[in-house]
XYZ file of C-alpha atoms in Angstrom:
549
model
C 17.897 26.654 -34.129
C 14.515 25.029 -34.413
C 15.883 22.138 -36.454
C 18.707 21.653 -33.953
C 16.187 21.493 -31.122
C 14.183 18.886 -33.020
C 17.304 16.808 -33.649
C 18.199 17.014 -29.949
C 14.674 16.006 -28.994
C 14.863 12.948 -31.242
C 18.193 11.919 -29.746
C 16.939 12.231 -26.193
C 13.527 10.725 -26.885
C 13.697 8.256 -29.784
C 10.422 6.920 -31.146
C 9.315 4.559 -28.362
C 8.335 0.916 -28.647
C 9.952 0.438 -32.040
C 11.764 -2.874 -32.116
C 15.095 -2.415 -33.838
C 17.246 -5.527 -33.654
C 20.863 -4.460 -33.994
C 23.516 -6.813 -35.121
C 26.751 -7.296 -33.255
C 28.600 -6.266 -36.384
C 27.140 -2.771 -36.180
C 27.244 -2.301 -32.434
C 29.682 -3.368 -29.758
C 29.140 -3.506 -26.022
C 31.477 -2.808 -23.134
C 31.861 -5.470 -20.473
C 31.070 -4.302 -16.949
C 34.164 -4.561 -14.716
C 35.974 -5.824 -17.829
C 34.808 -9.432 -17.506
C 31.014 -9.680 -17.039
C 29.144 -10.739 -20.189
C 27.448 -8.209 -22.430
C 25.508 -8.350 -25.684
C 23.788 -6.103 -28.199
C 20.899 -8.476 -28.976
C 17.393 -8.196 -27.585
C 17.217 -11.773 -26.272
C 20.690 -11.588 -24.779
C 20.011 -8.387 -22.867
C 16.623 -9.669 -21.723
C 18.377 -12.727 -20.315
C 20.942 -10.538 -18.547
C 18.172 -8.369 -17.068
C 16.486 -11.497 -15.693
C 19.753 -12.851 -14.234
C 20.915 -9.579 -12.679
C 17.361 -8.799 -11.574
C 17.201 -12.123 -9.745
C 20.523 -11.358 -8.045
C 19.147 -7.991 -6.912
C 16.040 -9.776 -5.614
C 18.355 -12.173 -3.774
C 20.233 -9.215 -2.276
C 16.980 -7.536 -1.180
C 15.863 -10.795 0.478
C 19.168 -11.092 2.357
C 18.931 -7.493 3.535
C 15.338 -8.026 4.705
C 16.115 -11.277 6.557
C 19.256 -9.847 8.149
C 17.318 -6.772 9.279
C 14.681 -8.921 10.965
C 17.366 -10.909 12.804
C 18.991 -7.663 13.908
C 15.607 -6.470 15.155
C 15.369 -9.618 17.307
C 18.636 -8.746 19.030
C 18.329 -4.988 19.460
C 14.581 -4.421 19.288
C 12.894 -1.375 17.739
C 14.036 2.184 18.318
C 17.217 3.001 16.428
C 17.285 -0.358 14.611
C 13.594 -0.546 13.780
C 13.184 3.153 13.134
C 16.430 4.020 11.356
C 18.393 1.034 10.053
C 15.522 -1.133 8.808
C 13.882 1.521 6.585
C 17.281 2.524 5.157
C 18.290 -1.090 4.497
C 14.922 -1.735 2.861
C 15.539 1.078 0.380
C 19.222 0.222 -0.135
C 18.862 -1.837 -3.371
C 16.843 0.932 -5.015
C 19.296 3.588 -3.808
C 22.289 1.658 -5.151
C 20.677 1.177 -8.561
C 19.880 4.883 -8.746
C 23.424 5.769 -7.660
C 25.222 3.642 -10.261
C 22.867 4.817 -13.002
C 24.360 8.309 -12.795
C 27.938 7.625 -11.678
C 29.404 5.675 -14.551
C 30.976 7.141 -17.664
C 30.950 10.669 -19.024
C 28.311 13.280 -18.345
C 26.565 12.328 -21.589
C 26.496 8.650 -20.576
C 25.222 9.537 -17.122
C 22.514 11.749 -18.640
C 21.350 8.781 -20.711
C 21.537 6.142 -17.975
C 20.072 8.258 -15.176
C 16.662 7.623 -16.750
C 17.025 4.099 -15.364
C 17.260 5.582 -11.865
C 14.231 7.799 -12.371
C 12.284 4.859 -13.815
C 13.110 2.736 -10.779
C 12.244 5.569 -8.378
C 8.889 6.192 -10.036
C 8.184 2.508 -10.667
C 8.807 1.434 -7.050
C 6.600 4.185 -5.654
C 3.785 3.630 -8.139
C 3.881 -0.182 -7.849
C 3.683 -0.084 -4.041
C 0.750 2.351 -3.999
C -1.211 0.747 -6.843
C -0.613 -2.942 -7.537
C 0.527 -3.923 -4.033
C -1.904 -1.621 -2.210
C -4.846 -2.870 -4.269
C -3.813 -6.515 -3.893
C -3.668 -6.139 -0.105
C -7.240 -4.787 -0.116
C -8.430 -7.746 -2.215
C -6.746 -10.505 -0.168
C -7.409 -8.833 3.196
C -11.066 -7.907 2.683
C -13.621 -8.631 5.423
C -17.306 -7.771 5.862
C -17.904 -4.077 6.537
C -20.662 -3.437 9.073
C -23.064 -0.764 7.912
C -23.593 0.610 11.417
C -19.985 1.569 12.208
C -18.462 1.278 8.703
C -15.698 -0.946 10.043
C -14.423 -4.320 8.849
C -14.910 -7.330 11.105
C -11.913 -9.587 11.666
C -11.989 -12.875 9.721
C -15.594 -12.425 8.602
C -15.828 -12.611 4.801
C -19.380 -13.592 3.869
C -20.099 -10.760 1.422
C -17.358 -12.036 -0.882
C -16.728 -9.502 -3.662
C -19.227 -6.840 -2.694
C -17.743 -3.543 -3.859
C -19.125 -1.592 -0.899
C -19.899 -4.261 1.704
C -16.452 -5.846 1.746
C -13.066 -4.251 2.397
C -10.356 -3.580 4.978
C -10.077 -1.286 7.987
C -6.975 0.206 9.577
C -6.218 2.146 12.737
C -5.580 5.856 13.100
C -1.804 5.373 13.153
C -1.975 4.139 9.566
C -3.634 7.407 8.606
C -0.700 9.287 10.130
C 1.700 7.163 8.057
C -0.255 8.121 4.918
C -0.061 11.816 5.848
C 3.712 11.561 6.287
C 3.954 9.853 2.897
C 2.003 12.673 1.235
C 4.278 15.263 2.867
C 7.344 13.430 1.541
C 6.564 14.547 -2.041
C 7.390 18.167 -1.138
C 10.950 17.948 -2.573
C 9.495 16.778 -5.898
C 7.093 19.721 -5.957
C 9.785 22.258 -5.011
C 12.229 21.049 -7.661
C 9.571 20.980 -10.350
C 8.184 24.432 -9.573
C 11.647 26.008 -9.491
C 12.457 24.465 -12.873
C 10.300 27.201 -14.375
C 13.231 29.566 -13.787
C 14.745 30.564 -17.118
C 18.414 30.632 -16.105
C 20.528 27.469 -16.000
C 22.054 28.506 -12.666
C 18.578 29.001 -11.233
C 17.543 25.496 -12.235
C 20.751 24.102 -10.800
C 20.010 25.923 -7.551
C 16.499 24.431 -7.570
C 18.001 20.932 -7.538
C 20.202 21.890 -4.568
C 17.205 23.282 -2.651
C 15.274 20.093 -3.363
C 18.244 17.993 -2.188
C 18.523 19.907 1.095
C 14.768 19.656 1.700
C 14.797 15.939 0.888
C 17.656 15.280 3.322
C 15.900 17.316 6.022
C 12.703 15.279 5.634
C 14.737 12.041 5.611
C 16.458 12.920 8.903
C 13.172 14.071 10.474
C 11.384 10.900 9.392
C 14.124 8.642 10.771
C 14.143 10.493 14.098
C 10.364 10.218 14.275
C 10.580 6.484 13.640
C 13.235 6.107 16.328
C 11.244 7.852 19.050
C 7.784 6.694 17.946
C 8.236 3.070 16.833
C 4.529 2.323 16.684
C 4.836 -0.010 13.688
C 7.393 -2.156 15.493
C 5.364 -2.118 18.719
C 2.257 -3.417 16.938
C 4.301 -6.217 15.393
C 5.652 -7.160 18.817
C 2.156 -7.241 20.305
C 0.764 -9.307 17.458
C 3.652 -11.799 17.546
C 3.365 -12.156 21.320
C -0.264 -13.192 21.012
C 0.558 -15.646 18.213
C 3.290 -17.260 20.267
C 1.044 -17.683 23.301
C -1.635 -19.188 21.077
C 0.757 -21.657 19.430
C 2.330 -22.572 22.767
C -1.053 -23.323 24.354
C -2.118 -25.446 21.356
C 1.123 -27.403 21.517
C 0.728 -27.908 25.264
C -2.895 -29.019 24.960
C -1.964 -31.475 22.206
C 0.650 -33.031 24.473
C -1.849 -33.345 27.346
C -4.723 -34.621 25.211
C -5.740 -38.267 25.557
C -6.135 -38.635 21.783
C -5.997 -36.490 18.683
C -7.562 -33.038 18.665
C -8.931 -33.714 15.169
C -10.628 -36.807 13.838
C -9.541 -38.592 10.663
C -11.897 -36.469 8.560
C -10.416 -33.235 9.926
C -13.261 -32.231 12.247
C -12.732 -31.296 15.885
C -12.835 -34.249 18.311
C -15.112 -32.704 20.927
C -14.733 -35.621 23.348
C -10.999 -35.012 23.616
C -11.564 -31.245 23.988
C -14.093 -31.851 26.781
C -11.579 -34.021 28.650
C -9.043 -31.190 28.356
C -11.626 -28.734 29.656
C -12.318 -30.839 32.739
C -8.573 -31.217 33.350
C -8.118 -27.445 33.416
C -11.318 -26.844 35.435
C -9.806 -27.517 38.857
C -12.886 -26.655 40.971
C -15.284 -28.525 38.670
C -17.802 -25.662 38.335
C -18.010 -25.954 34.555
C -16.315 -22.594 34.007
C -12.675 -21.705 33.433
C -11.645 -18.720 35.518
C -8.679 -16.394 35.055
C -6.787 -18.110 37.877
C -7.287 -21.562 36.312
C -6.157 -20.269 32.918
C -3.120 -18.601 34.512
C -2.178 -21.932 36.068
C -2.359 -23.417 32.561
C -0.150 -20.683 31.094
C 2.398 -20.932 33.919
C 2.591 -24.675 33.361
C 3.641 -24.157 29.749
C 7.357 -23.844 29.021
C 7.743 -21.038 26.519
C 11.471 -21.802 26.394
C 13.527 -18.586 26.183
C 10.465 -16.313 25.984
C 9.612 -14.126 28.945
C 6.319 -12.206 28.943
C 3.474 -11.033 31.146
C 1.407 -14.096 32.128
C -1.592 -11.960 33.158
C -1.551 -10.297 29.741
C -1.504 -13.720 28.060
C -4.499 -14.837 30.144
C -6.462 -11.675 29.307
C -5.870 -12.225 25.584
C -6.918 -15.862 25.887
C -10.156 -14.863 27.619
C -10.764 -12.151 25.012
C -10.420 -14.719 22.223
C -12.652 -17.363 23.847
C -15.169 -15.477 26.022
C -18.129 -14.661 23.780
C -20.508 -13.890 26.667
C -18.150 -11.274 28.187
C -18.533 -12.655 31.721
C -14.762 -13.190 32.214
C -15.272 -16.939 32.312
C -15.072 -19.596 29.602
C -17.714 -22.283 29.491
C -17.528 -25.604 27.646
C -19.080 -24.313 24.422
C -16.793 -21.266 24.306
C -13.747 -23.463 24.964
C -14.607 -25.802 22.093
C -15.274 -22.891 19.727
C -12.048 -21.137 20.693
C -9.889 -24.232 20.239
C -11.484 -24.862 16.840
C -10.743 -21.281 15.734
C -7.136 -21.523 16.856
C -6.639 -24.896 15.131
C -8.116 -23.524 11.892
C -5.675 -20.624 11.991
C -2.719 -22.862 12.873
C -3.307 -25.222 9.973
C -4.453 -22.611 7.478
C -8.085 -22.903 6.459
C -8.275 -24.584 3.075
C -4.490 -24.757 2.771
C -3.845 -27.982 4.615
C -4.145 -31.539 3.403
C -7.525 -33.105 2.762
C -6.941 -35.429 5.721
C -5.333 -33.296 8.450
C -6.421 -35.379 11.437
C -3.387 -37.727 11.661
C -1.040 -34.783 11.033
C -2.412 -32.420 13.684
C 0.776 -32.597 15.728
C 2.917 -31.628 12.719
C 0.698 -28.663 11.848
C 0.792 -27.351 15.425
C 4.569 -27.816 15.686
C 5.137 -26.029 12.372
C 2.899 -23.169 13.460
C 4.708 -22.905 16.785
C 8.139 -22.908 15.131
C 7.152 -20.116 12.739
C 5.888 -17.903 15.539
C 8.914 -18.678 17.715
C 11.285 -17.227 15.096
C 10.290 -13.730 16.161
C 10.536 -14.489 19.904
C 13.039 -11.712 20.593
C 10.401 -9.151 19.634
C 8.228 -10.181 22.558
C 10.461 -8.734 25.263
C 11.637 -5.654 23.407
C 9.356 -3.233 25.246
C 10.407 -4.493 28.678
C 14.152 -4.523 27.998
C 16.359 -1.725 29.218
C 19.012 -0.200 27.040
C 21.966 -2.514 26.677
C 19.970 -5.610 27.559
C 18.625 -6.295 24.076
C 20.194 -9.759 23.873
C 18.472 -11.123 26.984
C 15.742 -13.610 26.195
C 17.343 -14.555 22.876
C 18.944 -17.943 22.554
C 22.492 -17.794 21.148
C 22.549 -13.988 20.711
C 26.146 -14.007 19.457
C 25.333 -16.489 16.708
C 22.208 -14.566 15.695
C 24.197 -11.312 15.659
C 26.897 -12.899 13.498
C 24.299 -14.400 11.152
C 22.494 -11.045 10.833
C 25.775 -9.257 10.087
C 26.761 -11.811 7.426
C 23.350 -11.618 5.740
C 23.440 -7.817 5.710
C 26.983 -7.823 4.384
C 26.179 -10.389 1.684
C 23.049 -8.481 0.627
C 24.911 -5.171 0.442
C 27.839 -6.672 -1.501
C 25.578 -8.444 -4.009
C 23.471 -5.313 -4.515
C 26.560 -3.131 -4.956
C 28.255 -5.598 -7.311
C 25.354 -6.215 -9.664
C 23.596 -2.848 -9.667
C 25.892 -1.472 -12.369
C 25.629 -4.556 -14.659
C 21.842 -4.435 -14.332
C 21.752 -0.762 -15.315
C 24.033 -1.513 -18.291
C 21.788 -4.399 -19.376
C 18.704 -2.177 -19.207
C 20.490 0.527 -21.206
C 21.649 -1.989 -23.845
C 18.174 -3.527 -24.035
C 16.778 -0.048 -24.602
C 19.253 0.524 -27.424
C 18.412 -2.829 -29.016
C 14.647 -2.293 -28.919
C 14.348 1.517 -29.002
C 12.120 1.268 -25.936
C 12.956 4.176 -23.586
C 14.950 3.109 -20.539
C 12.396 4.785 -18.266
C 9.618 2.365 -19.220
C 11.865 -0.697 -18.915
C 13.112 0.289 -15.476
C 9.638 1.480 -14.395
C 8.133 -1.963 -15.026
C 10.994 -4.436 -14.573
C 13.340 -3.171 -11.864
C 10.760 -2.756 -9.041
C 9.930 -6.449 -9.510
C 13.530 -7.250 -8.598
C 13.970 -4.864 -5.673
C 10.480 -4.955 -4.131
C 9.201 -8.503 -4.775
C 10.044 -9.923 -1.344
C 8.499 -6.889 0.344
C 5.405 -7.175 -1.844
C 4.882 -10.887 -1.200
C 5.352 -10.373 2.542
C 2.778 -7.548 2.565
C 0.191 -9.577 0.654
C 0.643 -12.648 2.873
C 0.370 -10.521 6.001
C -2.778 -8.794 4.704
C -4.388 -12.172 3.926
C -4.766 -12.818 7.666
C -7.868 -10.606 7.449
C -7.513 -8.616 10.650
C -7.576 -4.909 11.362
C -4.248 -5.138 13.171
C -2.428 -6.925 10.342
C -4.030 -4.650 7.737
C -2.873 -1.589 9.690
C 0.676 -2.901 9.867
C 0.693 -3.874 6.171
C -0.469 -0.493 4.887
C 1.759 1.377 7.360
C 4.781 -0.487 5.987
C 3.729 0.274 2.404
C 3.456 3.981 3.206
C 6.775 3.821 5.052
C 8.516 2.190 2.073
C 7.128 4.870 -0.273
C 8.270 7.600 2.133
C 11.813 6.213 2.095
C 11.691 6.111 -1.719
C 10.554 9.727 -1.816
C 13.300 11.009 0.493
C 16.294 8.631 0.544
C 16.237 7.526 -3.101
C 15.289 11.024 -4.258
C 18.194 12.460 -2.246
C 20.575 10.126 -4.079
C 19.031 11.054 -7.424
C 19.139 14.816 -6.786
C 22.742 14.552 -5.568
C 23.664 12.897 -8.874
C 21.889 15.576 -10.899
C 23.490 18.395 -8.898
C 27.087 17.213 -8.565
C 27.337 15.788 -12.088
C 25.556 18.856 -13.471
C 22.985 16.798 -15.364
C 20.004 18.298 -17.149
C 16.674 18.083 -15.319
C 14.470 16.365 -17.889
C 11.978 14.514 -15.705
C 8.926 16.762 -15.431
C 6.446 14.097 -16.595
C 7.959 11.431 -14.332
C 7.837 13.720 -11.287
C 4.238 14.643 -12.053
C 3.282 10.947 -12.040
C 4.937 10.380 -8.648
C 3.205 13.450 -7.194
C -0.225 12.486 -8.560
C -0.097 8.901 -7.249
C 1.337 9.838 -3.832
C -1.022 12.762 -3.272
C -4.132 10.881 -4.465
C -3.432 7.763 -2.398
C -2.048 9.771 0.532
C -5.056 12.086 0.693
C -7.361 9.124 0.183
C -5.827 7.195 3.090
C -5.309 10.174 5.401
C -8.975 10.871 6.053
C -10.504 7.418 6.276
C -9.759 4.149 8.019
C -12.009 1.824 5.998
C -11.391 0.968 2.362
C -14.175 -0.865 0.510
C -13.255 -3.271 -2.269
C -13.927 -0.674 -4.981
C -10.928 1.341 -3.762
C -8.606 -1.435 -4.976
C -9.785 -0.838 -8.552
C -8.913 2.844 -8.201
C -5.420 1.837 -7.087
C -5.051 -0.675 -9.936
C -6.170 1.959 -12.461
C -3.434 4.382 -11.395
C -0.679 2.017 -12.584
C -1.484 1.964 -16.340
C -2.618 5.592 -16.023
C 0.893 6.522 -14.871
C 2.530 4.836 -17.859
C 0.123 6.387 -20.329
C 0.525 9.843 -18.770
C 4.329 9.764 -19.070
C 4.085 8.549 -22.667
C 1.617 11.271 -23.671
C 3.477 14.093 -21.906
C 6.940 13.110 -23.121
C 6.393 11.583 -26.544
C 3.166 13.192 -27.766
C 3.291 16.659 -26.213
C 7.073 16.849 -25.727
C 6.508 18.303 -22.266
C 9.922 17.507 -20.780
């Protein structure tokens, strides 16, 4: 009996990281769908993983872009709170599903490790590599008095304690929800201590029911409390007003706003100031600024003009007297121009190209124009304020359909390629899928989060980290529900104790860490980065050294 158990252990867990190149004469592969290419060589399978991985990345990008277009038409609520999170997790869910559906029970037992690797890898990558990167690129100076980061102020550079990011209290709530979402993992793992096979099978069913209950509760909460979407609407509204005013001022200016060497042309700015200052008292009042805003055609956008004026005054008025003097006007325009052109990212001679930079900035902000009126729209009026709503709806539907079809079509070939690559190299499928597959399914989301965090503001940092926690929550409930359903209905053996422990450790550590604080100094990013290799090493030690599973 003991020798049989050892033999079974070796079959399930072959010696990892041993490169064993197998010849095609010894091994044959089965073509997916009967026509897609397959191979038994290491290089061939690596190439297939890259190709199918890119197609899955392409599908994830289409799903993300289509979701954003749909959000423009229908606004937050059901779309922002229910459909968008589900669509964001769809590529991962499909990969997990096909990993346990194909073939016999023995084949499914072998390939389902790909699904667990993707589930663990996506969660760990988001909370470690992506989370830490967002802290690094979004860091600002932390004031010692209130322990809060100051927007766009980064003079302390790489100070481990004096530089970092701050978020709002809503982001803490998102982290708490994320930590709660690991409950199904904990329940399943604890109940696996039961000695009977039927008891362990029942444990998987209990975990599945709990996971589905949390998924439904989370979606309902997102529908009725769409605070992430509301913050995005508010932020985009301000950006659009800013870009529209810059574009309008450039059209009214008697000359370029920037000189040939890229510095602000203060003479032109002063002429603009005097043009806006109707009573000639040297101060711009709220009524004069409102006249400026009303005179700007924001095309199909409809928003509160008084709110736009108050935000303009808040940005420019450093003396807090509700008026803008000449010096404040020059400083405010310079700050806006720097943001529009991207500090350090523009050409070395931006002066002659000022108009192009402002137009590009305005076009980028205008793409999300439908978000601006979402809070004021009544039910059934979501397409008002959007130019060509039928075309945008059709485009969103086609992008969502294309993304779903591509993901569904190439999920199975990707799983097969990972499984064949594992056979050719003797590297466990879990480690391959843990490292490689999240790069395919989460890359667009990761790049978007890092770019958004680089704007170095509390508001954008709050939104970035809230979306990271939201994506992890969907992984922990939606993708886990799919995985547990596979294990239960196909009567697979639960052999993932080490993997589940890693997910629980990372989620609980980062969730607890983010639930009770709103400021994260730079040193916290190194803690997050450390958890990624720690997770890999922990699984290796528990499974292949201690034989824990």
